[in-house]
Tab-separated table of N, CA, C and O in Angstrom:
chain	number	residue	atom	x	y	z
A	1	UNK	N	122.643	110.180	117.647
A	1	UNK	CA	121.749	108.984	117.749
A	1	UNK	C	121.259	108.442	116.478
A	1	UNK	O	121.192	109.196	115.321
A	2	UNK	N	121.040	107.140	116.752
A	2	UNK	CA	121.021	106.460	115.308
A	2	UNK	C	119.277	105.505	115.549
A	2	UNK	O	119.465	105.296	117.228
A	3	UNK	N	118.755	105.433	115.952
A	3	UNK	CA	117.850	104.389	115.208
A	3	UNK	C	117.959	103.142	114.451
A	3	UNK	O	118.744	102.675	113.102
A	4	UNK	N	117.426	102.285	115.160
A	4	UNK	CA	118.032	100.325	114.051
A	4	UNK	C	115.880	100.083	114.246
A	4	UNK	O	116.263	99.481	115.438
A	5	UNK	N	116.334	99.583	113.446
A	5	UNK	CA	114.811	98.899	113.477
A	5	UNK	C	114.921	97.825	112.306
A	5	UNK	O	115.921	97.429	112.115
A	6	UNK	N	113.778	96.725	113.024
A	6	UNK	CA	114.549	95.288	112.915
A	6	UNK	C	112.290	94.594	112.191
A	6	UNK	O	111.955	95.341	113.549
A	7	UNK	N	112.723	93.293	112.209
A	7	UNK	CA	110.907	92.920	112.082
A	7	UNK	C	110.396	92.684	111.137
A	7	UNK	O	109.052	91.724	111.094
A	8	UNK	N	111.385	93.357	109.593
A	8	UNK	CA	110.719	93.456	108.397
A	8	UNK	C	110.775	92.003	107.992
A	8	UNK	O	111.185	91.291	108.322
A	9	UNK	N	109.681	91.620	106.866
A	9	UNK	CA	109.642	90.491	106.372
A	9	UNK	C	108.590	90.434	105.397
A	9	UNK	O	108.309	91.102	105.077
A	10	UNK	N	108.656	89.147	105.068
A	10	UNK	CA	107.649	88.653	103.357
A	10	UNK	C	107.033	87.628	104.612
A	10	UNK	O	107.025	86.738	106.102
A	11	UNK	N	104.945	88.231	104.655
A	11	UNK	CA	104.071	87.105	105.028
A	11	UNK	C	102.784	87.238	104.278
A	11	UNK	O	102.419	88.281	103.555
A	12	UNK	N	102.159	86.264	104.115
A	12	UNK	CA	101.229	85.680	103.825
A	12	UNK	C	99.912	86.851	104.795
A	12	UNK	O	99.618	87.824	105.458
A	13	UNK	N	98.842	86.782	103.644
A	13	UNK	CA	97.498	87.676	104.106
A	13	UNK	C	97.423	87.262	105.104
A	13	UNK	O	96.798	86.257	105.189
A	14	UNK	N	96.807	87.708	105.929
A	14	UNK	CA	96.021	88.179	107.351
A	14	UNK	C	96.894	87.680	108.638
A	14	UNK	O	97.176	87.215	109.790
A	15	UNK	N	98.061	87.383	108.300
A	15	UNK	CA	99.359	87.374	109.168
A	15	UNK	C	99.532	88.092	109.787
A	15	UNK	O	99.411	89.897	109.655
A	16	UNK	N	100.543	88.395	110.586
A	16	UNK	CA	101.317	89.461	111.293
A	16	UNK	C	103.202	89.324	111.310
A	16	UNK	O	103.034	88.686	111.329
A	17	UNK	N	103.474	90.647	112.062
A	17	UNK	CA	104.441	90.958	112.429
A	17	UNK	C	104.681	92.262	113.479
A	17	UNK	O	104.222	92.706	113.947
A	18	UNK	N	105.739	92.183	113.592
A	18	UNK	CA	106.084	93.010	114.750
A	18	UNK	C	107.626	93.879	114.419
A	18	UNK	O	108.784	92.978	114.130
A	19	UNK	N	106.789	95.456	114.318
A	19	UNK	CA	108.778	95.993	114.482
A	19	UNK	C	109.165	96.706	115.161
A	19	UNK	O	108.384	96.958	116.543
A	20	UNK	N	110.269	96.322	115.824
A	20	UNK	CA	110.650	96.817	116.393
A	20	UNK	C	112.052	98.488	116.647
A	20	UNK	O	111.953	98.067	114.411
A	21	UNK	N	111.757	99.605	117.509
A	21	UNK	CA	113.362	100.005	116.587
A	21	UNK	C	113.824	100.689	118.126
A	21	UNK	O	113.029	101.385	118.758
A	22	UNK	N	114.750	101.134	117.822
A	22	UNK	CA	115.738	101.112	119.074
A	22	UNK	C	116.839	102.168	118.736
A	22	UNK	O	117.044	102.726	117.976
A	23	UNK	N	116.267	103.461	119.841
A	23	UNK	CA	117.173	104.245	120.281
A	23	UNK	C	118.298	104.516	121.005
A	23	UNK	O	118.331	104.099	121.890
A	24	UNK	N	119.285	104.370	120.397
A	24	UNK	CA	120.464	104.441	120.691
A	24	UNK	C	121.455	105.759	120.942
A	24	UNK	O	120.983	106.973	119.428
A	25	UNK	N	122.713	105.742	121.421
A	25	UNK	CA	123.241	107.109	121.335
A	25	UNK	C	123.685	108.570	122.405
A	25	UNK	O	122.803	108.049	123.078
A	26	UNK	N	123.171	109.956	122.213
A	26	UNK	CA	122.875	110.756	123.227
A	26	UNK	C	121.329	110.652	123.197
A	26	UNK	O	121.264	112.061	122.581
A	27	UNK	N	120.655	110.409	124.432
A	27	UNK	CA	119.741	111.050	124.476
A	27	UNK	C	119.262	111.262	125.898
A	27	UNK	O	119.082	110.672	126.380
A	28	UNK	N	118.416	112.262	125.817
A	28	UNK	CA	118.838	113.005	127.481
A	28	UNK	C	116.847	112.512	127.202
A	28	UNK	O	116.315	112.003	128.311
A	29	UNK	N	116.358	112.760	126.862
A	29	UNK	CA	114.480	112.514	126.142
A	29	UNK	C	114.190	112.446	125.120
A	29	UNK	O	114.704	112.596	123.582
A	30	UNK	N	113.079	111.580	124.672
A	30	UNK	CA	112.600	110.939	123.529
A	30	UNK	C	110.888	111.835	123.480
A	30	UNK	O	110.225	111.350	124.321
A	31	UNK	N	110.770	112.980	122.940
A	31	UNK	CA	108.892	113.733	123.306
A	31	UNK	C	108.628	112.544	121.654
A	31	UNK	O	108.174	111.090	122.696
A	32	UNK	N	107.862	112.025	120.489
A	32	UNK	CA	106.902	111.237	120.208
A	32	UNK	C	108.305	110.400	119.337
A	32	UNK	O	109.273	110.771	118.394
A	33	UNK	N	107.419	109.149	119.258
A	33	UNK	CA	108.075	107.987	118.698
A	33	UNK	C	106.828	107.396	118.138
A	33	UNK	O	105.465	108.361	117.581
A	34	UNK	N	107.588	107.028	115.743
A	34	UNK	CA	105.932	106.626	115.077
A	34	UNK	C	107.234	105.042	114.352
A	34	UNK	O	108.087	105.630	113.856
A	35	UNK	N	106.366	105.285	112.748
A	35	UNK	CA	106.501	104.229	112.278
A	35	UNK	C	105.647	105.110	110.812
A	35	UNK	O	104.453	105.694	111.112
A	36	UNK	N	106.099	104.728	109.643
A	36	UNK	CA	105.892	105.827	108.658
A	36	UNK	C	106.164	105.053	107.661
A	36	UNK	O	107.116	103.983	107.405
A	37	UNK	N	104.988	104.998	106.541
A	37	UNK	CA	105.685	103.600	105.079
A	37	UNK	C	105.892	104.694	103.822
A	37	UNK	O	105.313	105.748	103.791
A	38	UNK	N	106.270	104.340	103.188
A	38	UNK	CA	106.478	104.401	102.215
A	38	UNK	C	106.567	103.640	99.971
A	38	UNK	O	106.919	102.420	100.349
A	39	UNK	N	105.607	103.886	99.397
A	39	UNK	CA	105.008	102.707	98.361
A	39	UNK	C	106.429	103.149	97.359
A	39	UNK	O	106.090	104.938	98.010
A	40	UNK	N	105.948	102.838	96.732
A	40	UNK	CA	107.343	103.468	95.226
A	40	UNK	C	106.408	104.564	94.403
A	40	UNK	O	104.836	104.792	94.426
A	41	UNK	N	106.501	105.880	94.095
A	41	UNK	CA	105.694	107.154	93.901
A	41	UNK	C	104.908	107.814	94.885
A	41	UNK	O	104.156	108.645	94.003
A	42	UNK	N	105.024	107.580	96.125
A	42	UNK	CA	104.384	108.471	96.655
A	42	UNK	C	105.182	108.508	98.032
A	42	UNK	O	106.587	107.955	98.471
A	43	UNK	N	104.835	110.366	98.896
A	43	UNK	CA	105.507	110.067	99.735
A	43	UNK	C	105.499	109.400	100.696
A	43	UNK	O	104.170	108.347	101.715
A	44	UNK	N	106.175	109.662	101.956
A	44	UNK	CA	106.136	108.215	103.620
A	44	UNK	C	105.548	109.225	103.792
A	44	UNK	O	104.851	110.450	104.471
A	45	UNK	N	104.308	108.252	104.396
A	45	UNK	CA	102.660	108.236	105.315
A	45	UNK	C	103.028	107.847	106.809
A	45	UNK	O	103.936	106.971	105.955
A	46	UNK	N	102.113	108.703	107.620
A	46	UNK	CA	102.605	108.369	108.830
A	46	UNK	C	101.659	107.328	109.273
A	46	UNK	O	100.316	107.038	108.354
A	47	UNK	N	101.690	105.568	109.550
A	47	UNK	CA	101.446	105.513	109.761
A	47	UNK	C	100.518	105.088	111.971
A	47	UNK	O	99.442	105.057	111.563
A	48	UNK	N	101.623	105.336	112.297
A	48	UNK	CA	101.730	104.924	114.024
A	48	UNK	C	102.153	106.210	114.248
A	48	UNK	O	103.216	106.084	113.492
A	49	UNK	N	101.637	106.657	115.367
A	49	UNK	CA	103.256	107.784	115.914
A	49	UNK	C	102.028	107.190	117.959
A	49	UNK	O	101.021	107.555	118.111
A	50	UNK	N	102.842	107.542	118.887
A	50	UNK	CA	103.183	107.247	120.473
A	50	UNK	C	103.978	108.920	121.142
A	50	UNK	O	104.769	108.881	120.359
A	51	UNK	N	102.859	109.517	121.709
A	51	UNK	CA	103.695	110.779	122.075
A	51	UNK	C	104.099	110.008	122.989
A	51	UNK	O	103.721	108.639	123.468
A	52	UNK	N	105.111	111.082	124.664
A	52	UNK	CA	106.109	111.125	125.495
A	52	UNK	C	104.608	110.257	126.982
A	52	UNK	O	105.087	109.541	126.763
A	53	UNK	N	103.761	110.479	126.560
A	53	UNK	CA	102.370	110.644	127.147
A	53	UNK	C	101.763	109.298	127.492
A	53	UNK	O	101.390	108.680	128.008
A	54	UNK	N	102.152	108.850	126.137
A	54	UNK	CA	101.121	107.300	126.378
A	54	UNK	C	100.436	107.544	124.576
A	54	UNK	O	99.210	106.308	124.356
A	55	UNK	N	99.890	108.722	124.404
A	55	UNK	CA	98.950	109.045	123.425
A	55	UNK	C	99.064	108.402	121.763
A	55	UNK	O	100.300	108.886	122.496
A	56	UNK	N	97.906	107.556	121.489
A	56	UNK	CA	98.470	107.423	120.316
A	56	UNK	C	97.809	108.160	118.949
A	56	UNK	O	96.674	108.908	119.050
A	57	UNK	N	98.081	107.804	117.807
A	57	UNK	CA	97.777	108.386	116.489
A	57	UNK	C	97.778	107.176	115.786
A	57	UNK	O	98.724	107.096	115.126
A	58	UNK	N	96.875	106.864	114.410
A	58	UNK	CA	96.402	106.098	113.603
A	58	UNK	C	96.196	106.324	112.252
A	58	UNK	O	95.712	107.431	112.699
A	59	UNK	N	96.915	105.754	111.387
A	59	UNK	CA	96.219	106.266	109.480
A	59	UNK	C	94.693	105.549	109.775
A	59	UNK	O	95.220	104.597	110.962
A	60	UNK	N	94.194	106.174	109.111
A	60	UNK	CA	92.536	105.481	108.984
A	60	UNK	C	93.271	103.916	108.496
A	60	UNK	O	91.684	102.686	109.124
A	61	UNK	N	93.982	103.337	107.413
A	61	UNK	CA	93.749	102.707	106.782
A	61	UNK	C	94.721	101.656	108.174
A	61	UNK	O	94.537	100.137	107.510
A	62	UNK	N	95.085	101.800	109.048
A	62	UNK	CA	95.461	100.704	109.891
A	62	UNK	C	94.913	100.192	110.821
A	62	UNK	O	95.211	99.310	112.185
A	63	UNK	N	94.163	101.383	111.528
A	63	UNK	CA	92.945	101.542	113.153
A	63	UNK	C	92.414	99.322	113.083
A	63	UNK	O	91.434	99.291	112.251
A	64	UNK	N	92.576	99.831	114.152
A	64	UNK	CA	92.296	98.502	114.426
A	64	UNK	C	92.765	96.565	113.782
A	64	UNK	O	92.543	96.244	114.714
A	65	UNK	N	93.542	96.974	112.984
A	65	UNK	CA	94.661	96.407	113.004
A	65	UNK	C	95.926	96.477	113.326
A	65	UNK	O	96.901	95.649	113.085
A	66	UNK	N	96.838	97.545	113.912
A	66	UNK	CA	97.928	97.670	113.750
A	66	UNK	C	97.982	98.397	115.473
A	66	UNK	O	96.703	98.950	115.969
A	67	UNK	N	99.109	97.330	116.116
A	67	UNK	CA	99.242	98.745	117.846
A	67	UNK	C	100.357	98.854	117.950
A	67	UNK	O	102.070	98.111	117.570
A	68	UNK	N	101.271	100.030	118.239
A	68	UNK	CA	102.452	101.061	118.030
A	68	UNK	C	102.077	101.252	119.782
A	68	UNK	O	101.262	101.475	120.776
A	69	UNK	N	103.689	101.030	119.953
A	69	UNK	CA	103.670	100.867	122.009
A	69	UNK	C	105.096	101.117	122.051
A	69	UNK	O	105.891	101.634	121.417
A	70	UNK	N	104.918	101.892	123.137
A	70	UNK	CA	106.539	102.183	123.397
A	70	UNK	C	107.495	101.577	124.617
A	70	UNK	O	106.389	101.256	125.570
A	71	UNK	N	108.883	101.773	124.890
A	71	UNK	CA	109.064	101.030	126.041
A	71	UNK	C	110.212	102.400	126.383
A	71	UNK	O	111.207	101.996	125.382
A	72	UNK	N	110.170	102.970	127.181
A	72	UNK	CA	110.949	104.235	127.654
A	72	UNK	C	112.125	104.132	127.672
A	72	UNK	O	113.312	104.232	128.020
A	73	UNK	N	112.502	102.736	128.850
A	73	UNK	CA	113.469	102.523	129.558
A	73	UNK	C	114.440	101.719	128.589
A	73	UNK	O	115.690	101.925	128.824
A	74	UNK	N	113.645	101.212	127.304
A	74	UNK	CA	114.969	100.749	126.209
A	74	UNK	C	114.803	101.477	125.027
A	74	UNK	O	115.335	100.818	124.480
A	75	UNK	N	114.040	102.524	125.031
A	75	UNK	CA	113.908	103.783	124.467
A	75	UNK	C	114.103	103.079	122.980
A	75	UNK	O	113.931	103.454	121.751
A	76	UNK	N	112.599	101.940	122.950
A	76	UNK	CA	111.531	101.452	121.902
A	76	UNK	C	110.628	101.675	121.820
A	76	UNK	O	110.314	101.466	122.119
A	77	UNK	N	110.536	101.721	120.192
A	77	UNK	CA	108.851	101.921	119.933
A	77	UNK	C	109.211	100.722	119.496
A	77	UNK	O	109.818	100.279	118.058
A	78	UNK	N	107.582	99.723	119.387
A	78	UNK	CA	107.099	98.918	118.529
A	78	UNK	C	105.725	99.136	117.408
A	78	UNK	O	105.522	100.365	117.722
A	79	UNK	N	105.618	98.280	116.606
A	79	UNK	CA	104.410	98.091	115.534
A	79	UNK	C	103.515	96.919	115.805
A	79	UNK	O	104.563	96.180	115.276
A	80	UNK	N	103.174	96.339	116.158
A	80	UNK	CA	102.502	95.371	116.529
A	80	UNK	C	100.698	95.291	114.717
A	80	UNK	O	100.672	96.288	115.253
A	81	UNK	N	101.824	94.731	114.091
A	81	UNK	CA	100.935	94.304	112.489
A	81	UNK	C	100.369	92.879	113.112
A	81	UNK	O	100.767	92.598	112.915
A	82	UNK	N	99.179	93.394	111.918
A	82	UNK	CA	97.737	91.951	112.784
A	82	UNK	C	97.104	92.362	111.277
A	82	UNK	O	97.007	93.399	110.990
A	83	UNK	N	96.241	91.199	111.002
A	83	UNK	CA	95.419	91.335	109.903
A	83	UNK	C	95.524	92.076	108.428
A	83	UNK	O	95.940	92.727	107.845
A	84	UNK	N	97.383	91.897	108.399
A	84	UNK	CA	98.115	91.809	107.118
A	84	UNK	C	97.004	91.818	105.794
A	84	UNK	O	96.674	91.401	105.513
A	85	UNK	N	97.438	93.145	104.899
A	85	UNK	CA	96.864	92.885	103.782
A	85	UNK	C	97.951	93.185	102.961
A	85	UNK	O	99.015	94.303	102.854
A	86	UNK	N	97.693	92.919	101.438
A	86	UNK	CA	98.863	93.568	100.475
A	86	UNK	C	99.209	94.640	100.201
A	86	UNK	O	100.253	95.419	99.733
A	87	UNK	N	98.360	95.802	100.574
A	87	UNK	CA	97.892	97.089	100.609
A	87	UNK	C	98.810	97.342	101.424
A	87	UNK	O	99.459	98.995	101.575
A	88	UNK	N	99.054	96.718	102.779
A	88	UNK	CA	100.824	97.230	103.722
A	88	UNK	C	102.072	96.729	102.838
A	88	UNK	O	102.447	97.937	104.125
A	89	UNK	N	101.835	96.901	102.203
A	89	UNK	CA	103.499	96.210	101.160
A	89	UNK	C	103.753	97.723	101.143
A	89	UNK	O	103.485	98.618	100.463
A	90	UNK	N	105.302	98.165	102.443
A	90	UNK	CA	105.393	98.919	102.622
A	90	UNK	C	106.895	98.870	103.302
A	90	UNK	O	107.480	97.833	103.233
A	91	UNK	N	108.200	99.916	102.725
A	91	UNK	CA	109.284	100.464	103.523
A	91	UNK	C	108.675	100.753	105.056
A	91	UNK	O	107.710	101.851	104.704
A	92	UNK	N	108.863	100.516	105.706
A	92	UNK	CA	108.399	101.566	107.382
A	92	UNK	C	109.895	101.510	107.953
A	92	UNK	O	110.563	101.100	107.714
A	93	UNK	N	109.385	103.021	108.017
A	93	UNK	CA	110.682	103.755	108.571
A	93	UNK	C	110.547	103.586	109.613
A	93	UNK	O	109.211	104.298	109.932
A	94	UNK	N	111.063	104.038	111.024
A	94	UNK	CA	110.643	104.546	112.430
A	94	UNK	C	110.933	105.859	112.554
A	94	UNK	O	111.989	106.325	111.729
A	95	UNK	N	110.526	106.980	113.033
A	95	UNK	CA	111.208	108.897	113.451
A	95	UNK	C	111.013	108.903	115.237
A	95	UNK	O	110.497	107.503	115.661
A	96	UNK	N	112.200	109.066	115.715
A	96	UNK	CA	112.011	110.096	116.919
A	96	UNK	C	111.955	110.745	117.374
A	96	UNK	O	113.152	111.139	116.476
A	97	UNK	N	111.163	111.422	117.667
A	97	UNK	CA	112.397	113.079	118.050
A	97	UNK	C	112.940	113.020	119.817
A	97	UNK	O	112.180	113.046	120.603
A	98	UNK	N	113.948	113.519	119.272
A	98	UNK	CA	115.079	113.186	120.167
A	98	UNK	C	115.590	114.614	121.146
A	98	UNK	O	115.943	115.516	120.258
A	99	UNK	N	115.514	114.924	121.837
A	99	UNK	CA	116.725	116.206	123.154
A	99	UNK	C	118.335	115.153	123.503
A	99	UNK	O	117.615	114.141	124.107
A	100	UNK	N	119.262	115.741	122.793
A	100	UNK	CA	120.704	115.679	123.214
A	100	UNK	C	120.715	115.035	124.433
A	100	UNK	O	121.835	115.164	124.693
A	101	UNK	N	120.371	116.641	125.418
A	101	UNK	CA	120.596	117.509	126.302
A	101	UNK	C	119.550	118.267	126.842
A	101	UNK	O	118.738	118.357	126.611
A	102	UNK	N	119.271	118.968	128.607
A	102	UNK	CA	119.027	119.922	128.722
A	102	UNK	C	118.374	120.625	128.069
A	102	UNK	O	117.428	121.010	128.761
A	103	UNK	N	119.473	121.740	127.761
A	103	UNK	CA	119.260	122.247	126.861
A	103	UNK	C	119.287	122.372	125.315
A	103	UNK	O	119.059	123.289	124.432
A	104	UNK	N	118.986	121.338	125.078
A	104	UNK	CA	118.662	120.929	123.567
A	104	UNK	C	118.056	120.867	122.654
A	104	UNK	O	116.940	120.473	123.639
A	105	UNK	N	117.898	121.344	121.844
A	105	UNK	CA	116.091	121.495	121.136
A	105	UNK	C	116.334	120.126	120.069
A	105	UNK	O	116.825	118.983	121.077
A	106	UNK	N	114.881	119.642	120.786
A	106	UNK	CA	114.297	118.796	119.415
A	106	UNK	C	114.114	118.833	118.421
A	106	UNK	O	114.126	119.405	117.981
A	107	UNK	N	115.298	116.880	118.074
A	107	UNK	CA	115.096	117.497	116.624
A	107	UNK	C	114.563	115.649	116.600
A	107	UNK	O	114.247	114.890	116.746
A	108	UNK	N	114.661	116.735	114.574
A	108	UNK	CA	114.059	114.533	114.080
A	108	UNK	C	115.046	113.573	113.582
A	108	UNK	O	115.941	113.971	113.197
A	109	UNK	N	114.689	112.857	113.899
A	109	UNK	CA	116.070	111.096	113.728
A	109	UNK	C	114.657	109.964	112.985
A	109	UNK	O	113.887	109.835	113.132
A	110	UNK	N	115.812	109.286	111.723
A	110	UNK	CA	115.074	108.439	111.110
A	110	UNK	C	115.686	106.677	110.967
A	110	UNK	O	116.798	107.072	111.450
A	111	UNK	N	115.302	106.108	111.452
A	111	UNK	CA	115.731	104.999	111.440
A	111	UNK	C	116.196	104.678	109.489
A	111	UNK	O	115.928	105.030	108.603
A	112	UNK	N	116.570	103.619	109.684
A	112	UNK	CA	117.007	102.841	107.981
A	112	UNK	C	115.859	102.531	106.617
A	112	UNK	O	115.930	102.390	105.957
A	113	UNK	N	115.001	102.271	107.674
A	113	UNK	CA	113.620	101.667	107.363
A	113	UNK	C	113.704	99.955	107.179
A	113	UNK	O	114.710	99.417	107.017
A	114	UNK	N	112.325	99.307	106.846
A	114	UNK	CA	112.492	97.765	106.977
A	114	UNK	C	111.204	97.159	105.932
A	114	UNK	O	110.247	98.151	105.846
A	115	UNK	N	111.638	96.133	105.513
A	115	UNK	CA	110.792	96.238	104.334
A	115	UNK	C	109.626	94.930	104.603
A	115	UNK	O	109.955	94.262	105.000
A	116	UNK	N	108.107	94.995	104.666
A	116	UNK	CA	107.569	94.817	104.773
A	116	UNK	C	106.521	94.161	103.558
A	116	UNK	O	106.164	95.237	102.543
A	117	UNK	N	106.487	92.553	103.015
A	117	UNK	CA	105.709	92.598	101.769
A	117	UNK	C	105.114	91.329	102.406
A	117	UNK	O	104.806	90.589	102.754
A	118	UNK	N	103.674	91.933	101.723
A	118	UNK	CA	102.630	90.430	102.045
A	118	UNK	C	102.013	90.178	101.090
A	118	UNK	O	102.197	90.940	100.106
A	119	UNK	N	101.646	88.783	100.695
A	119	UNK	CA	101.419	88.668	99.718
A	119	UNK	C	100.105	87.543	100.061
A	119	UNK	O	100.436	87.022	101.233
A	120	UNK	N	100.295	87.655	98.849
A	120	UNK	CA	98.921	86.831	98.248
A	120	UNK	C	98.585	85.983	97.160
A	120	UNK	O	97.390	84.581	97.603
């Protein structure tokens, strides 16, 4: 199972970005999908996640500004980021909890990370 993230880059304060993460490989079912961020000196933190039924969960710092969604047909999760502020600058990692077969357990998988830089 591989996760390929894309969409990071440099954006000015108040701007928007859309991150995408496609899951490929031996995928039978995907449970949770999400995005986490990491800044220097800090551990990886939850930004947003979405479960298979569509329920979502957001970090307080991004509520009202970020929207997570998923396309189950494409095994892809998105993060729409708007009203960006310098504090959003981080490497963003996508995560998926994946089962590779009907009798296999679910495992955590991570993408390679994509850098988002918000300049003032």
